[in-house]
Amino acid sequence: MRAILIRFAVPTLIAVSILAFFGVPYVDRILADWFRSDVDMRAQLVANSMEGSVDNFLENDDEKGLARYLASITTDERLMAIALCGADAKAVLSTERTPPEISCAILRDIGDRGSSLVKLANGSVEVSSFPMGSRNGKALTALIIHDLGFIDRRQSSARNYVLALAGVSASVLALFLGFVFWLLIRRWVNELVGDIRGRRFLDDARSEPGSRRILTQIRRVLREAETSQRLEIDFHENWTPQALQQVVRDHLGAPEVFIVSNREPYIHNAGPSGPVVQVPASGMVTALEPIMRACSGTWIAHGSGTADRQVVDAHDRIQVPPEDPSYSLRRVWLRTEEEQGFYYGFSNEGLWPLCHLAYVRPAFREADWQQYQAVNEKFAAVVAAESGSKDPLILVQDYHFALLPGLLRERKPRATIALFWHIPWPNAETFGVCPWKLQILTHMLAADILGFHTRYHCQNFLATVDRFLECQIDHEHMTVTLGGRVCRVVPYPISIEWPPRWLASLPDVNTSREAVRARHGIASSVCLGLGVERWDFTKGIVERFLALEALLDKDRAARGKITLLQVAAPSRSRLPAYQALQAQTLSEATRINEKFGTENWKPIVLIDHHQEPREVFELFRASDFCIVNSLHDGMNLVAKEFVAARDDQDGVLILSTFAGASRELPEALLVNPFDVSETAAAMRTAMQMGRDERRERMKLMRRTVKENNVYRWAGRMLMDAARMRQRQSLTKNILEL
Ligand code: F6P
């Protein structure tokens, strides 16, 4: 508005000043002419009224009387003086205030019926001459001298009035025009902003005919730009760290980049000879770490390692990755009660079972919720303190930070905020049991982008919002407008880096097979099935054992021919549900091994501790099949890692239909993890599948994972973020018009 007013007021005032500069002298002149002709008329009247009386005085030769008479006439303020001049242009009589500069000699210039403007030292006078009787037979002429000082005074006040009037009219006009223009622009902007934010991009019905053409043009340009950007992403086959860097540089304008997550990408634990670095078993870390390597920036996460504090600098930062530092890890410390309520309590006993349909009942406790809010506040404060710019790009990760978009928006209104939800989103009824659903949903919707793994999860989220909030949902463009702010809800299927960096240090597949088999006592003739997970009830580990048992029960020939190597990385072990799962897993493994095992063969080999990524990749390369039978999973990156590890184009993947990865990898053997017989049959198929079929399936899956790698995942999200930033600055620019 201010800009619009300035743009209207300034030119109007300049125009008025130019007009005044040239116009005022002209007006002055006209006024002067008017006033002088008034004075001349007045002089004529005075002369007419004097004629008879002057004649009388002259006839009676009453010079004194004539002098008194003339003096009485000149008591008028404006009639300054009267002089009577003889034929020889000599003064016969003149009143007291006759200016010394004026003499009867003036008659030579103006004659006995004329007038002249005479400028004196203290103002102008108008001298008018009239024939006026005779003396001693000689004609006399009266000079009537009017003071024109009043004209100057009137002219100057008239000039002031004119200028003031022009100024006021100009200002009113400028304000009025500016206001009308602003209303017009607002209207267009509202329509455009509605369009830009995806509310009614194609709807012209509400636009005024006048603005429709312009709006249509702008929409077309915006649409074309977006389409070309989308095509650029969708058909860009070779997504690499360099391509991602280019997106950050060229499309986002190299903003400050922050990742915020609970789990840190590198954990320092105390070892016998100093801190030991560990890469945690986390799909989120697997995906995000290569992104951060490519883009740099700051990763803000909970410092959970026992030696984390020993290795940070005075600002709680450490440069990582340890072998080749390229970004900053800012650790946030949590007190025991914060970790208990925020991480174990609300996040993992509340939201985790709420979002995963694994039939573990979520627990919602007020005290946990308090800590969850407090820790989200704490992270918001850290992000704000770390950020030096007004519009950083903040990529918030996961269900631990549902409140963070709202809290960050308060502190950094112009930030571009994306929240990626790494786990499934349940249906509206299920989510409805959360006592703090409204706070969670409204805070999430303060993000510019909400990402889920699948369209199905996006639709569940939109249905949840629809059920519980008063807001505007555009299902076509997948946007939610709440309190005037638009949030895009988009599926971004997460992935892994291609090729995984761990492969570079591994030997060929045969060497890996031999090493792993030797290490775990598995004969080369035995089909090696592999399971790799955090020890979590959503992963279907026990169900997998039961499927193996069913296979061995049913098919006696399979006994001694198949071993399941299960890596179960301890996770959230403080929680009763996880402790129960660990106990159940151990007892089921023992039971099945006792039931079928022989001196030289065990159906199940359980590795019950964390394995570093390089070790996991060696296992992937050593196995004949990998089984991912999660009961419910957002994506599951183990499935994609297995495929990426198999550059020999061999190996079979058994994959749960309830893992997001099954949408992208239909060439896997898809199973319902709750159906033990079906899972057993899939294991059997994997054992028997011919080399050609294995190769064909693996080739297709590898192409998918290669093309849809994590750089594409991040690239799509960052391009969407770039679009949001462009729209915001477009909106800002239009509003500043
Ligand atoms: O991949 C989903 C996820 O929830 C991550 O967000 C998380 O880091 C990971 O599982 C492991 O869980 P945790 O961080 O609790 O060990």
PDB file of C-alpha atoms in Angstrom, residues 129-301:
ATOM      1  CA  SER A 129      -4.865  61.818 -15.235  1.00  0.00           C
ATOM      2  CA  PHE A 130      -8.127  63.643 -15.914  1.00  0.00           C
ATOM      3  CA  PRO A 131      -8.880  67.186 -17.249  1.00  0.00           C
ATOM      4  CA  MET A 132     -10.190  69.155 -14.274  1.00  0.00           C
ATOM      5  CA  GLY A 133     -11.499  72.754 -14.734  1.00  0.00           C
ATOM      6  CA  SER A 134      -9.292  75.811 -15.482  1.00  0.00           C
ATOM      7  CA  ARG A 135      -7.454  78.517 -13.723  1.00  0.00           C
ATOM      8  CA  ASN A 136      -6.862  81.925 -15.166  1.00  0.00           C
ATOM      9  CA  GLY A 137      -8.271  80.510 -18.359  1.00  0.00           C
ATOM     10  CA  LYS A 138      -5.759  77.719 -18.477  1.00  0.00           C
ATOM     11  CA  ALA A 139      -6.893  74.099 -18.319  1.00  0.00           C
ATOM     12  CA  LEU A 140      -5.879  72.048 -15.297  1.00  0.00           C
ATOM     13  CA  THR A 141      -5.255  68.332 -15.072  1.00  0.00           C
ATOM     14  CA  ALA A 142      -5.818  66.241 -11.977  1.00  0.00           C
ATOM     15  CA  LEU A 143      -3.402  63.468 -11.136  1.00  0.00           C
ATOM     16  CA  ILE A 144      -5.135  60.847  -9.007  1.00  0.00           C
ATOM     17  CA  ILE A 145      -2.596  58.637  -7.318  1.00  0.00           C
ATOM     18  CA  HIS A 146      -3.737  55.260  -5.971  1.00  0.00           C
ATOM     19  CA  ASP A 147      -1.608  53.171  -3.637  1.00  0.00           C
ATOM     20  CA  LEU A 148      -1.277  49.710  -5.202  1.00  0.00           C
ATOM     21  CA  GLY A 149       0.283  48.134  -2.081  1.00  0.00           C
ATOM     22  CA  PHE A 150      -3.043  46.453  -1.346  1.00  0.00           C
ATOM     23  CA  ILE A 151      -2.784  44.730  -4.740  1.00  0.00           C
ATOM     24  CA  ASP A 152       0.537  43.216  -3.728  1.00  0.00           C
ATOM     25  CA  ARG A 153      -0.970  42.039  -0.453  1.00  0.00           C
ATOM     26  CA  ARG A 154      -4.017  40.608  -2.167  1.00  0.00           C
ATOM     27  CA  GLN A 155      -1.904  39.017  -4.836  1.00  0.00           C
ATOM     28  CA  SER A 156       0.298  37.301  -2.316  1.00  0.00           C
ATOM     29  CA  SER A 157      -2.623  35.970  -0.263  1.00  0.00           C
ATOM     30  CA  ALA A 158      -4.376  34.920  -3.486  1.00  0.00           C
ATOM     31  CA  ARG A 159      -1.164  33.173  -4.527  1.00  0.00           C
ATOM     32  CA  ASN A 160      -1.009  31.379  -1.164  1.00  0.00           C
ATOM     33  CA  TYR A 161      -4.625  30.289  -1.448  1.00  0.00           C
ATOM     34  CA  VAL A 162      -4.080  29.010  -4.972  1.00  0.00           C
ATOM     35  CA  LEU A 163      -0.987  27.088  -3.941  1.00  0.00           C
ATOM     36  CA  ALA A 164      -2.661  25.628  -0.856  1.00  0.00           C
ATOM     37  CA  LEU A 165      -5.717  24.629  -2.852  1.00  0.00           C
ATOM     38  CA  ALA A 166      -3.572  23.005  -5.521  1.00  0.00           C
ATOM     39  CA  GLY A 167      -1.571  21.130  -2.885  1.00  0.00           C
ATOM     40  CA  VAL A 168      -4.629  19.848  -1.050  1.00  0.00           C
ATOM     41  CA  SER A 169      -6.436  18.878  -4.257  1.00  0.00           C
ATOM     42  CA  ALA A 170      -3.337  17.116  -5.535  1.00  0.00           C
ATOM     43  CA  SER A 171      -2.941  15.166  -2.310  1.00  0.00           C
ATOM     44  CA  VAL A 172      -6.607  14.196  -2.206  1.00  0.00           C
ATOM     45  CA  LEU A 173      -6.473  13.172  -5.840  1.00  0.00           C
ATOM     46  CA  ALA A 174      -3.298  11.155  -5.340  1.00  0.00           C
ATOM     47  CA  LEU A 175      -4.739   9.418  -2.278  1.00  0.00           C
ATOM     48  CA  PHE A 176      -7.974   8.689  -4.046  1.00  0.00           C
ATOM     49  CA  LEU A 177      -6.321   7.316  -7.178  1.00  0.00           C
ATOM     50  CA  GLY A 178      -3.841   5.367  -5.096  1.00  0.00           C
ATOM     51  CA  PHE A 179      -6.608   3.866  -3.004  1.00  0.00           C
ATOM     52  CA  VAL A 180      -8.667   2.894  -6.039  1.00  0.00           C
ATOM     53  CA  PHE A 181      -5.608   1.323  -7.661  1.00  0.00           C
ATOM     54  CA  TRP A 182      -4.710  -0.466  -4.456  1.00  0.00           C
ATOM     55  CA  LEU A 183      -8.213  -1.937  -4.195  1.00  0.00           C
ATOM     56  CA  LEU A 184      -7.935  -3.133  -7.748  1.00  0.00           C
ATOM     57  CA  ILE A 185      -4.515  -4.645  -7.192  1.00  0.00           C
ATOM     58  CA  ARG A 186      -5.682  -6.296  -3.945  1.00  0.00           C
ATOM     59  CA  ARG A 187      -8.479  -7.903  -5.791  1.00  0.00           C
ATOM     60  CA  TRP A 188      -6.162  -9.239  -8.450  1.00  0.00           C
ATOM     61  CA  VAL A 189      -3.620 -10.263  -5.890  1.00  0.00           C
ATOM     62  CA  ASN A 190      -6.227 -12.152  -3.899  1.00  0.00           C
ATOM     63  CA  GLU A 191      -7.287 -13.976  -7.009  1.00  0.00           C
ATOM     64  CA  LEU A 192      -3.705 -14.603  -8.004  1.00  0.00           C
ATOM     65  CA  VAL A 193      -2.573 -15.589  -4.543  1.00  0.00           C
ATOM     66  CA  GLY A 194      -5.503 -17.974  -4.396  1.00  0.00           C
ATOM     67  CA  ASP A 195      -4.338 -19.346  -7.713  1.00  0.00           C
ATOM     68  CA  ILE A 196      -0.704 -19.370  -6.761  1.00  0.00           C
ATOM     69  CA  ARG A 197      -1.461 -21.244  -3.610  1.00  0.00           C
ATOM     70  CA  GLY A 198      -3.355 -23.732  -5.684  1.00  0.00           C
ATOM     71  CA  ARG A 199      -6.897 -23.032  -4.570  1.00  0.00           C
ATOM     72  CA  ARG A 200      -8.656 -22.349  -7.846  1.00  0.00           C
ATOM     73  CA  PHE A 201      -6.053 -22.287 -10.484  1.00  0.00           C
ATOM     74  CA  LEU A 202      -8.439 -22.913 -13.329  1.00  0.00           C
ATOM     75  CA  ASP A 203     -11.489 -21.041 -12.118  1.00  0.00           C
ATOM     76  CA  ASP A 204     -12.086 -17.743 -13.908  1.00  0.00           C
ATOM     77  CA  ALA A 205     -15.681 -17.402 -12.818  1.00  0.00           C
ATOM     78  CA  ARG A 206     -14.984 -15.010  -9.970  1.00  0.00           C
ATOM     79  CA  SER A 207     -12.624 -12.722 -11.842  1.00  0.00           C
ATOM     80  CA  GLU A 208     -13.807  -9.372 -13.188  1.00  0.00           C
ATOM     81  CA  PRO A 209     -13.901  -9.293 -17.002  1.00  0.00           C
ATOM     82  CA  GLY A 210     -11.270  -6.510 -16.977  1.00  0.00           C
ATOM     83  CA  SER A 211      -8.789  -8.439 -14.922  1.00  0.00           C
ATOM     84  CA  ARG A 212      -9.582 -11.823 -16.407  1.00  0.00           C
ATOM     85  CA  ARG A 213      -7.293 -11.444 -19.390  1.00  0.00           C
ATOM     86  CA  ILE A 214      -4.309 -10.384 -17.298  1.00  0.00           C
ATOM     87  CA  LEU A 215      -4.954 -13.076 -14.701  1.00  0.00           C
ATOM     88  CA  THR A 216      -5.279 -15.703 -17.379  1.00  0.00           C
ATOM     89  CA  GLN A 217      -1.945 -14.631 -18.822  1.00  0.00           C
ATOM     90  CA  ILE A 218      -0.222 -14.744 -15.453  1.00  0.00           C
ATOM     91  CA  ARG A 219      -1.733 -18.129 -14.678  1.00  0.00           C
ATOM     92  CA  ARG A 220      -0.596 -19.461 -18.004  1.00  0.00           C
ATOM     93  CA  VAL A 221       2.959 -18.268 -17.441  1.00  0.00           C
ATOM     94  CA  LEU A 222       3.012 -19.737 -13.928  1.00  0.00           C
ATOM     95  CA  ARG A 223       1.575 -23.029 -15.126  1.00  0.00           C
ATOM     96  CA  GLU A 224       4.036 -23.307 -17.966  1.00  0.00           C
ATOM     97  CA  ALA A 225       6.941 -22.543 -15.631  1.00  0.00           C
ATOM     98  CA  GLU A 226       5.777 -25.173 -13.146  1.00  0.00           C
ATOM     99  CA  THR A 227       5.135 -27.772 -15.810  1.00  0.00           C
ATOM    100  CA  SER A 228       8.552 -27.298 -17.308  1.00  0.00           C
ATOM    101  CA  GLN A 229      10.133 -27.546 -13.872  1.00  0.00           C
ATOM    102  CA  ARG A 230       8.194 -30.751 -13.128  1.00  0.00           C
ATOM    103  CA  LEU A 231       9.188 -32.249 -16.451  1.00  0.00           C
ATOM    104  CA  GLU A 232      12.749 -31.276 -15.723  1.00  0.00           C
ATOM    105  CA  ILE A 233      12.588 -33.253 -12.485  1.00  0.00           C
ATOM    106  CA  ASP A 234      10.526 -36.192 -13.681  1.00  0.00           C
ATOM    107  CA  PHE A 235      12.557 -36.823 -16.800  1.00  0.00           C
ATOM    108  CA  HIS A 236      15.887 -35.975 -15.364  1.00  0.00           C
ATOM    109  CA  GLU A 237      17.291 -39.492 -15.218  1.00  0.00           C
ATOM    110  CA  ASN A 238      20.601 -38.979 -13.656  1.00  0.00           C
ATOM    111  CA  TRP A 239      20.030 -37.596 -10.184  1.00  0.00           C
ATOM    112  CA  THR A 240      23.397 -37.171  -8.533  1.00  0.00           C
ATOM    113  CA  PRO A 241      24.778 -35.112  -5.648  1.00  0.00           C
ATOM    114  CA  GLN A 242      25.926 -32.575  -8.258  1.00  0.00           C
ATOM    115  CA  ALA A 243      22.414 -32.304  -9.722  1.00  0.00           C
ATOM    116  CA  LEU A 244      21.072 -31.731  -6.234  1.00  0.00           C
ATOM    117  CA  GLN A 245      23.685 -29.079  -5.530  1.00  0.00           C
ATOM    118  CA  GLN A 246      22.605 -27.344  -8.717  1.00  0.00           C
ATOM    119  CA  VAL A 247      18.986 -27.294  -7.541  1.00  0.00           C
ATOM    120  CA  VAL A 248      20.019 -25.754  -4.245  1.00  0.00           C
ATOM    121  CA  ARG A 249      22.199 -23.178  -5.956  1.00  0.00           C
ATOM    122  CA  ASP A 250      20.148 -22.273  -9.031  1.00  0.00           C
ATOM    123  CA  HIS A 251      16.567 -22.785  -7.928  1.00  0.00           C
ATOM    124  CA  LEU A 252      16.703 -22.074  -4.239  1.00  0.00           C
ATOM    125  CA  GLY A 253      19.315 -19.342  -4.378  1.00  0.00           C
ATOM    126  CA  ALA A 254      21.677 -21.148  -1.986  1.00  0.00           C
ATOM    127  CA  PRO A 255      19.782 -20.530   1.242  1.00  0.00           C
ATOM    128  CA  GLU A 256      20.890 -21.535   4.722  1.00  0.00           C
ATOM    129  CA  VAL A 257      19.900 -25.219   4.958  1.00  0.00           C
ATOM    130  CA  PHE A 258      18.907 -26.943   8.184  1.00  0.00           C
ATOM    131  CA  ILE A 259      17.880 -30.503   8.851  1.00  0.00           C
ATOM    132  CA  VAL A 260      16.212 -31.088  12.192  1.00  0.00           C
ATOM    133  CA  SER A 261      15.739 -34.611  13.506  1.00  0.00           C
ATOM    134  CA  ASN A 262      15.763 -36.470  16.761  1.00  0.00           C
ATOM    135  CA  ARG A 263      18.265 -39.109  15.644  1.00  0.00           C
ATOM    136  CA  GLU A 264      21.713 -37.787  14.792  1.00  0.00           C
ATOM    137  CA  PRO A 265      23.632 -39.055  11.761  1.00  0.00           C
ATOM    138  CA  TYR A 266      26.748 -39.875  13.783  1.00  0.00           C
ATOM    139  CA  ILE A 267      26.757 -41.031  17.391  1.00  0.00           C
ATOM    140  CA  HIS A 268      29.896 -40.918  19.508  1.00  0.00           C
ATOM    141  CA  ASN A 269      29.897 -43.610  22.162  1.00  0.00           C
ATOM    142  CA  ALA A 270      32.561 -44.148  24.768  1.00  0.00           C
ATOM    143  CA  GLY A 271      34.898 -47.002  23.826  1.00  0.00           C
ATOM    144  CA  PRO A 272      37.811 -48.603  25.655  1.00  0.00           C
ATOM    145  CA  SER A 273      40.288 -46.333  23.893  1.00  0.00           C
ATOM    146  CA  GLY A 274      38.205 -43.198  23.398  1.00  0.00           C
ATOM    147  CA  PRO A 275      35.023 -42.189  21.549  1.00  0.00           C
ATOM    148  CA  VAL A 276      33.817 -44.581  18.853  1.00  0.00           C
ATOM    149  CA  VAL A 277      31.636 -43.317  15.983  1.00  0.00           C
ATOM    150  CA  GLN A 278      28.486 -45.217  15.111  1.00  0.00           C
ATOM    151  CA  VAL A 279      26.077 -44.720  12.203  1.00  0.00           C
ATOM    152  CA  PRO A 280      22.640 -45.462  13.673  1.00  0.00           C
ATOM    153  CA  ALA A 281      20.200 -47.961  12.190  1.00  0.00           C
ATOM    154  CA  SER A 282      17.704 -45.437  10.868  1.00  0.00           C
ATOM    155  CA  GLY A 283      16.023 -45.148   7.512  1.00  0.00           C
ATOM    156  CA  MET A 284      15.869 -41.427   8.077  1.00  0.00           C
ATOM    157  CA  VAL A 285      19.643 -41.181   8.526  1.00  0.00           C
ATOM    158  CA  THR A 286      20.262 -43.484   5.547  1.00  0.00           C
ATOM    159  CA  ALA A 287      18.296 -41.127   3.328  1.00  0.00           C
ATOM    160  CA  LEU A 288      19.197 -37.718   4.698  1.00  0.00           C
ATOM    161  CA  GLU A 289      22.908 -38.088   5.280  1.00  0.00           C
ATOM    162  CA  PRO A 290      23.874 -38.170   1.569  1.00  0.00           C
ATOM    163  CA  ILE A 291      21.665 -35.130   1.038  1.00  0.00           C
ATOM    164  CA  MET A 292      23.471 -33.201   3.716  1.00  0.00           C
ATOM    165  CA  ARG A 293      26.832 -34.232   2.293  1.00  0.00           C
ATOM    166  CA  ALA A 294      25.734 -32.813  -1.042  1.00  0.00           C
ATOM    167  CA  CYS A 295      24.121 -29.602   0.210  1.00  0.00           C
ATOM    168  CA  SER A 296      26.127 -28.756   3.326  1.00  0.00           C
ATOM    169  CA  GLY A 297      24.385 -26.732   6.024  1.00  0.00           C
ATOM    170  CA  THR A 298      23.615 -27.661   9.599  1.00  0.00           C
ATOM    171  CA  TRP A 299      21.999 -30.812  10.963  1.00  0.00           C
ATOM    172  CA  ILE A 300      20.422 -30.233  14.363  1.00  0.00           C
ATOM    173  CA  ALA A 301      19.743 -33.396  16.374  1.00  0.00           C
TER     174      ALA A 301
END
